[in-house]
PDB file of C-alpha atoms in Angstrom:
ATOM      1  CA  MET H   1      42.251-182.396  16.431  1.00 48.00           C
ATOM      2  CA  ALA H   2      41.383-185.949  17.478  1.00 51.00           C
ATOM      3  CA  ILE H   3      43.761-187.790  19.803  1.00 56.00           C
ATOM      4  CA  LYS H   4      44.384-191.404  18.834  1.00 62.00           C
ATOM      5  CA  ASN H   5      44.422-194.080  21.495  1.00 59.00           C
ATOM      6  CA  ARG H   6      47.895-195.501  21.994  1.00 64.00           C
ATOM      7  CA  ASN H   7      46.774-198.907  23.252  1.00 63.00           C
ATOM      8  CA  LEU H   8      43.740-200.984  24.186  1.00 69.00           C
ATOM      9  CA  LEU H   9      43.884-199.950  27.843  1.00 68.00           C
ATOM     10  CA  GLU H  10      43.697-196.280  26.897  1.00 70.00           C
ATOM     11  CA  SER H  11      40.681-197.028  24.705  1.00 73.00           C
ATOM     12  CA  PHE H  12      38.894-198.604  27.654  1.00 74.00           C
ATOM     13  CA  ASN H  13      39.842-195.676  29.890  1.00 75.00           C
ATOM     14  CA  ARG H  14      38.391-193.171  27.423  1.00 77.00           C
ATOM     15  CA  ALA H  15      35.230-195.222  27.051  1.00 79.00           C
ATOM     16  CA  ALA H  16      34.852-195.416  30.833  1.00 80.00           C
ATOM     17  CA  SER H  17      35.382-191.653  31.020  1.00 83.00           C
ATOM     18  CA  GLY H  18      32.401-191.212  28.716  1.00 81.00           C
ATOM     19  CA  VAL H  19      30.198-193.271  31.007  1.00 83.00           C
ATOM     20  CA  ILE H  20      31.456-191.375  34.068  1.00 85.00           C
ATOM     21  CA  TYR H  21      30.789-188.054  32.318  1.00 84.00           C
ATOM     22  CA  CYS H  22      27.162-189.061  31.767  1.00 85.00           C
ATOM     23  CA  LEU H  23      26.805-190.163  35.379  1.00 82.00           C
ATOM     24  CA  ARG H  24      28.210-186.882  36.639  1.00 84.00           C
ATOM     25  CA  THR H  25      26.413-184.457  34.337  1.00 84.00           C
ATOM     26  CA  GLN H  26      23.251-186.105  32.964  1.00 83.00           C
ATOM     27  CA  ARG H  27      20.370-186.422  35.421  1.00 82.00           C
ATOM     28  CA  ASN H  28      18.317-188.621  33.080  1.00 84.00           C
ATOM     29  CA  PHE H  29      21.224-191.037  32.709  1.00 86.00           C
ATOM     30  CA  ARG H  30      21.485-191.335  36.495  1.00 85.00           C
ATOM     31  CA  ILE H  31      17.747-192.059  36.669  1.00 85.00           C
ATOM     32  CA  HIS H  32      18.152-194.759  34.007  1.00 87.00           C
ATOM     33  CA  VAL H  33      21.055-196.345  35.903  1.00 86.00           C
ATOM     34  CA  PHE H  34      19.100-196.348  39.178  1.00 86.00           C
ATOM     35  CA  THR H  35      16.069-197.855  37.432  1.00 86.00           C
ATOM     36  CA  ALA H  36      18.283-200.480  35.803  1.00 88.00           C
ATOM     37  CA  ALA H  37      19.676-201.463  39.198  1.00 87.00           C
ATOM     38  CA  VAL H  38      16.145-201.901  40.596  1.00 85.00           C
ATOM     39  CA  VAL H  39      15.094-203.945  37.570  1.00 88.00           C
ATOM     40  CA  LEU H  40      18.134-206.203  37.896  1.00 87.00           C
ATOM     41  CA  LEU H  41      17.354-206.823  41.566  1.00 86.00           C
ATOM     42  CA  LEU H  42      13.799-207.742  40.599  1.00 84.00           C
ATOM     43  CA  SER H  43      15.170-210.047  37.912  1.00 86.00           C
ATOM     44  CA  PHE H  44      17.113-212.023  40.508  1.00 84.00           C
ATOM     45  CA  TRP H  45      14.217-211.930  42.961  1.00 83.00           C
ATOM     46  CA  PHE H  46      11.760-213.429  40.467  1.00 84.00           C
ATOM     47  CA  HIS H  47      14.298-215.910  39.048  1.00 85.00           C
ATOM     48  CA  LEU H  48      13.818-214.940  35.423  1.00 86.00           C
ATOM     49  CA  SER H  49      14.593-217.457  32.730  1.00 88.00           C
ATOM     50  CA  LYS H  50      17.628-216.890  30.516  1.00 87.00           C
ATOM     51  CA  GLY H  51      15.415-215.645  27.689  1.00 89.00           C
ATOM     52  CA  GLU H  52      13.549-213.214  29.951  1.00 90.00           C
ATOM     53  CA  PHE H  53      16.774-211.952  31.511  1.00 90.00           C
ATOM     54  CA  LEU H  54      18.332-211.428  28.095  1.00 92.00           C
ATOM     55  CA  LEU H  55      15.281-209.421  27.011  1.00 92.00           C
ATOM     56  CA  VAL H  56      15.520-207.264  30.142  1.00 92.00           C
ATOM     57  CA  LEU H  57      19.253-206.677  29.595  1.00 92.00           C
ATOM     58  CA  THR H  58      18.579-205.697  25.983  1.00 93.00           C
ATOM     59  CA  ALA H  59      16.045-203.101  27.093  1.00 93.00           C
ATOM     60  CA  ILE H  60      18.376-201.725  29.795  1.00 92.00           C
ATOM     61  CA  PHE H  61      21.404-201.341  27.542  1.00 93.00           C
ATOM     62  CA  LEU H  62      19.318-199.945  24.686  1.00 94.00           C
ATOM     63  CA  VAL H  63      18.091-197.120  26.919  1.00 92.00           C
ATOM     64  CA  LEU H  64      21.575-196.401  28.301  1.00 92.00           C
ATOM     65  CA  ILE H  65      23.209-196.460  24.863  1.00 93.00           C
ATOM     66  CA  THR H  66      20.650-194.156  23.280  1.00 93.00           C
ATOM     67  CA  GLU H  67      20.922-191.757  26.230  1.00 92.00           C
ATOM     68  CA  MET H  68      24.711-191.588  25.757  1.00 92.00           C
ATOM     69  CA  LEU H  69      24.320-191.045  22.013  1.00 92.00           C
ATOM     70  CA  ASN H  70      21.809-188.304  22.730  1.00 91.00           C
ATOM     71  CA  THR H  71      24.350-186.637  25.027  1.00 90.00           C
ATOM     72  CA  ALA H  72      27.059-186.973  22.364  1.00 90.00           C
ATOM     73  CA  VAL H  73      24.838-185.292  19.765  1.00 90.00           C
ATOM     74  CA  GLU H  74      23.987-182.441  22.127  1.00 88.00           C
ATOM     75  CA  VAL H  75      27.628-181.860  23.114  1.00 88.00           C
ATOM     76  CA  THR H  76      28.781-181.933  19.471  1.00 88.00           C
ATOM     77  CA  ILE H  77      26.146-179.430  18.348  1.00 88.00           C
ATOM     78  CA  ASP H  78      26.921-177.127  21.283  1.00 83.00           C
ATOM     79  CA  LEU H  79      30.599-177.311  20.310  1.00 82.00           C
ATOM     80  CA  ILE H  80      29.884-176.354  16.703  1.00 82.00           C
ATOM     81  CA  THR H  81      27.499-173.468  17.361  1.00 77.00           C
ATOM     82  CA  ASP H  82      25.968-171.555  20.230  1.00 76.00           C
ATOM     83  CA  ARG H  83      23.225-170.100  18.050  1.00 79.00           C
ATOM     84  CA  TYR H  84      19.839-171.559  17.285  1.00 78.00           C
ATOM     85  CA  HIS H  85      19.639-173.347  13.954  1.00 79.00           C
ATOM     86  CA  PRO H  86      16.646-175.400  12.767  1.00 85.00           C
ATOM     87  CA  LEU H  87      18.879-178.275  11.619  1.00 84.00           C
ATOM     88  CA  ALA H  88      20.623-178.364  14.993  1.00 83.00           C
ATOM     89  CA  ALA H  89      17.227-178.483  16.677  1.00 86.00           C
ATOM     90  CA  ILE H  90      16.150-181.342  14.418  1.00 89.00           C
ATOM     91  CA  ALA H  91      19.317-183.290  15.246  1.00 88.00           C
ATOM     92  CA  LYS H  92      18.755-182.876  18.978  1.00 88.00           C
ATOM     93  CA  ASN H  93      15.086-183.807  18.649  1.00 89.00           C
ATOM     94  CA  LEU H  94      15.938-186.934  16.676  1.00 91.00           C
ATOM     95  CA  ALA H  95      18.452-188.033  19.303  1.00 90.00           C
ATOM     96  CA  ALA H  96      15.940-187.388  22.072  1.00 89.00           C
ATOM     97  CA  GLY H  97      13.303-189.278  20.087  1.00 91.00           C
ATOM     98  CA  ALA H  98      15.606-192.300  19.952  1.00 92.00           C
ATOM     99  CA  VAL H  99      15.776-192.265  23.757  1.00 91.00           C
ATOM    100  CA  ILE H 100      11.976-192.095  23.999  1.00 91.00           C
ATOM    101  CA  LEU H 101      11.569-195.073  21.665  1.00 93.00           C
ATOM    102  CA  ALA H 102      14.105-197.071  23.671  1.00 93.00           C
ATOM    103  CA  ALA H 103      12.292-196.153  26.894  1.00 91.00           C
ATOM    104  CA  VAL H 104       8.943-197.257  25.436  1.00 92.00           C
ATOM    105  CA  PHE H 105      10.532-200.574  24.430  1.00 93.00           C
ATOM    106  CA  ALA H 106      11.874-200.943  27.982  1.00 92.00           C
ATOM    107  CA  VAL H 107       8.460-200.251  29.521  1.00 90.00           C
ATOM    108  CA  ILE H 108       6.773-202.788  27.239  1.00 92.00           C
ATOM    109  CA  THR H 109       9.486-205.337  28.040  1.00 92.00           C
ATOM    110  CA  GLY H 110       9.109-204.737  31.765  1.00 88.00           C
ATOM    111  CA  TYR H 111       5.352-205.142  31.568  1.00 88.00           C
ATOM    112  CA  LEU H 112       5.521-208.376  29.567  1.00 89.00           C
ATOM    113  CA  VAL H 113       8.224-209.916  31.776  1.00 89.00           C
ATOM    114  CA  PHE H 114       7.366-208.731  35.281  1.00 86.00           C
ATOM    115  CA  PHE H 115       3.625-208.092  35.398  1.00 84.00           C
ATOM    116  CA  PRO H 116       2.620-211.795  35.145  1.00 84.00           C
ATOM    117  CA  LYS H 117       4.958-212.495  38.069  1.00 81.00           C
ATOM    118  CA  ILE H 118       3.894-209.534  40.223  1.00 77.00           C
ATOM    119  CA  ASP H 119       0.136-209.649  39.629  1.00 72.00           C
ATOM    120  CA  PRO H 120      -0.533-212.850  41.648  1.00 72.00           C
ATOM    121  CA  LEU H 121       1.352-211.381  44.617  1.00 65.00           C
ATOM    122  CA  ILE H 122      -0.595-208.117  44.770  1.00 63.00           C
ATOM    123  CA  PRO H 123      -3.797-209.512  46.358  1.00 64.00           C
ATOM    124  CA  LYS H 124      -1.736-211.242  49.058  1.00 60.00           C
ATOM    125  CA  VAL H 125       0.055-208.013  49.912  1.00 54.00           C
ATOM    126  CA  ILE H 126      -3.164-206.008  49.853  1.00 56.00           C
ATOM    127  CA  PHE H 127      -5.121-208.411  52.058  1.00 56.00           C
ATOM    128  CA  THR H 128      -2.213-208.501  54.492  1.00 52.00           C
ATOM    129  CA  LEU H 129      -2.165-204.717  54.817  1.00 50.00           C
ATOM    130  CA  LEU H 130      -5.786-203.895  54.169  1.00 51.00           C
ATOM    131  CA  ASP H 131      -8.123-204.790  57.019  1.00 52.00           C
ATOM    132  CA  SER H 132      -9.342-201.307  57.755  1.00 51.00           C
ATOM    133  CA  PRO H 133     -12.220-198.873  57.026  1.00 50.00           C
ATOM    134  CA  VAL H 134     -12.150-196.375  54.187  1.00 54.00           C
ATOM    135  CA  TYR H 135     -11.778-193.360  56.511  1.00 58.00           C
ATOM    136  CA  LEU H 136      -8.125-194.342  56.949  1.00 67.00           C
ATOM    137  CA  SER H 137      -7.490-192.850  53.490  1.00 69.00           C
ATOM    138  CA  LEU H 138      -8.494-189.352  54.595  1.00 68.00           C
ATOM    139  CA  PHE H 139      -6.650-189.805  57.867  1.00 70.00           C
ATOM    140  CA  ALA H 140      -3.487-190.820  56.013  1.00 74.00           C
ATOM    141  CA  LEU H 141      -3.681-187.825  53.655  1.00 73.00           C
ATOM    142  CA  ALA H 142      -4.262-185.468  56.588  1.00 77.00           C
ATOM    143  CA  LEU H 143      -1.293-186.925  58.448  1.00 75.00           C
ATOM    144  CA  VAL H 144       0.958-186.543  55.402  1.00 78.00           C
ATOM    145  CA  PHE H 145      -0.180-182.917  55.006  1.00 77.00           C
ATOM    146  CA  LEU H 146       0.552-182.151  58.669  1.00 78.00           C
ATOM    147  CA  ALA H 147       3.926-183.893  58.457  1.00 76.00           C
ATOM    148  CA  VAL H 148       4.870-181.740  55.451  1.00 76.00           C
ATOM    149  CA  LEU H 149       3.850-178.580  57.316  1.00 73.00           C
ATOM    150  CA  PHE H 150       5.832-179.626  60.374  1.00 73.00           C
ATOM    151  CA  LEU H 151       8.996-180.433  58.421  1.00 74.00           C
ATOM    152  CA  LYS H 152       8.821-177.196  56.455  1.00 69.00           C
ATOM    153  CA  THR H 153       8.360-175.282  59.690  1.00 68.00           C
ATOM    154  CA  ARG H 154      11.453-176.955  61.109  1.00 67.00           C
ATOM    155  CA  THR H 155      13.586-176.232  58.037  1.00 62.00           C
ATOM    156  CA  GLY H 156      12.189-172.711  57.592  1.00 57.00           C
ATOM    157  CA  LYS H 157      12.212-173.001  53.798  1.00 60.00           C
ATOM    158  CA  GLY H 158       9.390-172.818  51.296  1.00 56.00           C
ATOM    159  CA  LEU H 159       5.637-172.416  51.579  1.00 57.00           C
ATOM    160  CA  PRO H 160       3.344-175.356  52.455  1.00 52.00           C
ATOM    161  CA  PHE H 161       3.092-176.383  48.781  1.00 54.00           C
ATOM    162  CA  SER H 162       5.738-174.323  47.055  1.00 62.00           C
ATOM    163  CA  GLY H 163       9.382-175.207  47.536  1.00 64.00           C
ATOM    164  CA  GLY H 164      11.230-176.322  50.613  1.00 68.00           C
ATOM    165  CA  MET H 165      11.903-179.664  52.266  1.00 74.00           C
ATOM    166  CA  PRO H 166      10.106-181.967  51.586  1.00 77.00           C
ATOM    167  CA  SER H 167       7.940-181.622  48.469  1.00 80.00           C
ATOM    168  CA  GLY H 168       4.299-181.453  49.549  1.00 79.00           C
ATOM    169  CA  HIS H 169       3.040-182.305  46.053  1.00 82.00           C
ATOM    170  CA  ALA H 170       5.217-185.413  45.924  1.00 83.00           C
ATOM    171  CA  ALA H 171       4.190-186.445  49.445  1.00 83.00           C
ATOM    172  CA  LEU H 172       0.451-186.180  48.780  1.00 84.00           C
ATOM    173  CA  GLY H 173       0.811-187.597  45.270  1.00 85.00           C
ATOM    174  CA  PHE H 174       2.546-190.752  46.468  1.00 87.00           C
ATOM    175  CA  ALA H 175       0.239-191.002  49.488  1.00 86.00           C
ATOM    176  CA  ALA H 176      -2.768-190.980  47.151  1.00 85.00           C
ATOM    177  CA  ALA H 177      -1.071-193.477  44.835  1.00 86.00           C
ATOM    178  CA  THR H 178      -0.373-195.792  47.776  1.00 84.00           C
ATOM    179  CA  ILE H 179      -4.010-195.583  48.883  1.00 81.00           C
ATOM    180  CA  ILE H 180      -5.163-196.408  45.345  1.00 82.00           C
ATOM    181  CA  ALA H 181      -2.753-199.340  45.235  1.00 82.00           C
ATOM    182  CA  LEU H 182      -4.064-200.688  48.543  1.00 78.00           C
ATOM    183  CA  LEU H 183      -7.742-200.260  47.723  1.00 77.00           C
ATOM    184  CA  SER H 184      -7.856-201.136  44.022  1.00 75.00           C
ATOM    185  CA  GLY H 185      -6.610-204.711  44.168  1.00 71.00           C
ATOM    186  CA  SER H 186      -5.279-204.293  40.625  1.00 74.00           C
ATOM    187  CA  GLY H 187      -1.615-204.306  39.718  1.00 75.00           C
ATOM    188  CA  LEU H 188      -2.250-202.268  36.597  1.00 78.00           C
ATOM    189  CA  VAL H 189      -4.202-199.572  38.475  1.00 79.00           C
ATOM    190  CA  ALA H 190      -1.558-199.456  41.192  1.00 81.00           C
ATOM    191  CA  GLY H 191       1.218-199.108  38.620  1.00 81.00           C
ATOM    192  CA  LEU H 192      -0.590-196.293  36.808  1.00 84.00           C
ATOM    193  CA  ALA H 193      -1.236-194.453  40.074  1.00 85.00           C
ATOM    194  CA  LEU H 194       2.426-194.664  41.090  1.00 84.00           C
ATOM    195  CA  PHE H 195       3.493-193.561  37.614  1.00 86.00           C
ATOM    196  CA  LEU H 196       1.238-190.492  37.791  1.00 87.00           C
ATOM    197  CA  ALA H 197       2.667-189.666  41.222  1.00 87.00           C
ATOM    198  CA  PHE H 198       6.158-189.948  39.757  1.00 87.00           C
ATOM    199  CA  LEU H 199       5.219-187.560  36.938  1.00 86.00           C
ATOM    200  CA  LEU H 200       3.872-185.099  39.514  1.00 85.00           C
ATOM    201  CA  ALA H 201       7.118-185.218  41.484  1.00 85.00           C
ATOM    202  CA  GLU H 202       9.141-184.965  38.279  1.00 85.00           C
ATOM    203  CA  SER H 203       7.216-181.832  37.253  1.00 84.00           C
ATOM    204  CA  ARG H 204       8.165-180.157  40.533  1.00 83.00           C
ATOM    205  CA  VAL H 205      11.825-180.892  39.811  1.00 82.00           C
ATOM    206  CA  GLU H 206      11.627-179.836  36.155  1.00 81.00           C
ATOM    207  CA  THR H 207      10.131-176.463  37.109  1.00 79.00           C
ATOM    208  CA  LYS H 208      12.931-176.072  39.699  1.00 78.00           C
ATOM    209  CA  ILE H 209      10.444-175.633  42.524  1.00 80.00           C
ATOM    210  CA  HIS H 210      12.051-178.586  44.298  1.00 78.00           C
ATOM    211  CA  THR H 211      15.348-180.400  44.143  1.00 80.00           C
ATOM    212  CA  PRO H 212      15.382-184.145  43.352  1.00 82.00           C
ATOM    213  CA  VAL H 213      16.177-184.873  47.015  1.00 82.00           C
ATOM    214  CA  GLU H 214      13.189-182.837  48.216  1.00 82.00           C
ATOM    215  CA  ALA H 215      10.892-184.639  45.765  1.00 83.00           C
ATOM    216  CA  LEU H 216      12.317-188.048  46.706  1.00 85.00           C
ATOM    217  CA  LEU H 217      11.927-187.471  50.442  1.00 83.00           C
ATOM    218  CA  GLY H 218       8.405-186.142  49.900  1.00 82.00           C
ATOM    219  CA  GLY H 219       7.466-189.275  47.969  1.00 83.00           C
ATOM    220  CA  LEU H 220       8.957-191.594  50.596  1.00 85.00           C
ATOM    221  CA  LEU H 221       7.190-189.653  53.351  1.00 83.00           C
ATOM    222  CA  GLY H 222       3.838-190.065  51.602  1.00 84.00           C
ATOM    223  CA  ILE H 223       4.326-193.785  50.989  1.00 84.00           C
ATOM    224  CA  PHE H 224       5.592-194.782  54.435  1.00 83.00           C
ATOM    225  CA  LEU H 225       3.130-192.692  56.441  1.00 81.00           C
ATOM    226  CA  THR H 226       0.216-194.084  54.426  1.00 81.00           C
ATOM    227  CA  LEU H 227       1.415-197.657  54.874  1.00 80.00           C
ATOM    228  CA  LEU H 228       1.930-196.975  58.591  1.00 77.00           C
ATOM    229  CA  ILE H 229      -1.661-195.764  58.989  1.00 75.00           C
ATOM    230  CA  PHE H 230      -3.148-198.674  57.051  1.00 74.00           C
ATOM    231  CA  GLN H 231      -0.996-201.148  58.952  1.00 68.00           C
ATOM    232  CA  LEU H 232      -1.013-199.742  62.478  1.00 65.00           C
ATOM    233  CA  LEU H 233      -4.449-198.269  63.224  1.00 59.00           C
ATOM    234  CA  PRO H 234      -6.467-201.444  62.510  1.00 55.00           C
ATOM    235  CA  ARG H 235      -4.304-203.253  65.087  1.00 53.00           C
ATOM    236  CA  LEU H 236      -5.152-200.619  67.705  1.00 47.00           C
ATOM    237  CA  ARG H 237      -8.923-201.030  67.364  1.00 48.00           C
TER     238      ARG H 237
END
């Protein structure tokens, strides 16, 4: 039996409870919120026009709204039945499809708004960091691999590339993506490389080989060690 809201304040409280529920229980929603926060910071950094900022906000809220509706559909179906039914599966797939479409719209929006602003900066960043021979790439990957082995030895959990802290796949994936970003000189190539590294880390989490924290720390380890090698060693020559 539905409970009616007694006043406007109670309506807001129940609505806020729905948002909090998603934050607490839905990993994808938390990822969307974190991504939205990063995008908003970039919006202020690049001083977007009102039209551009409105387009970015539209994309952000569209993704968050569809994710909440997807959660509502899933919870409702699970309440009605705990057995598999083809119509229930279709309903869940449709709701998930809405989230995918919203995410695609957000990616296209981000590309159209931010890429023209980021692309001119990439060569400056690359030429600032990149004054070093190609062998630094192999050295950076080897250092990341050894760092992963050392940390896993210290924690005593997981094999070199199977479980434990940090994720070796994520570390090497983001190290390779960072190298590609530094050597390619192309914003598009760098973005694709980082996206593929993210998918690699995500796959380790989805298969429950690693926790999100292990994947995150592995990715950060790969990025920062690679940047350290490309930045520090040329200065020591």
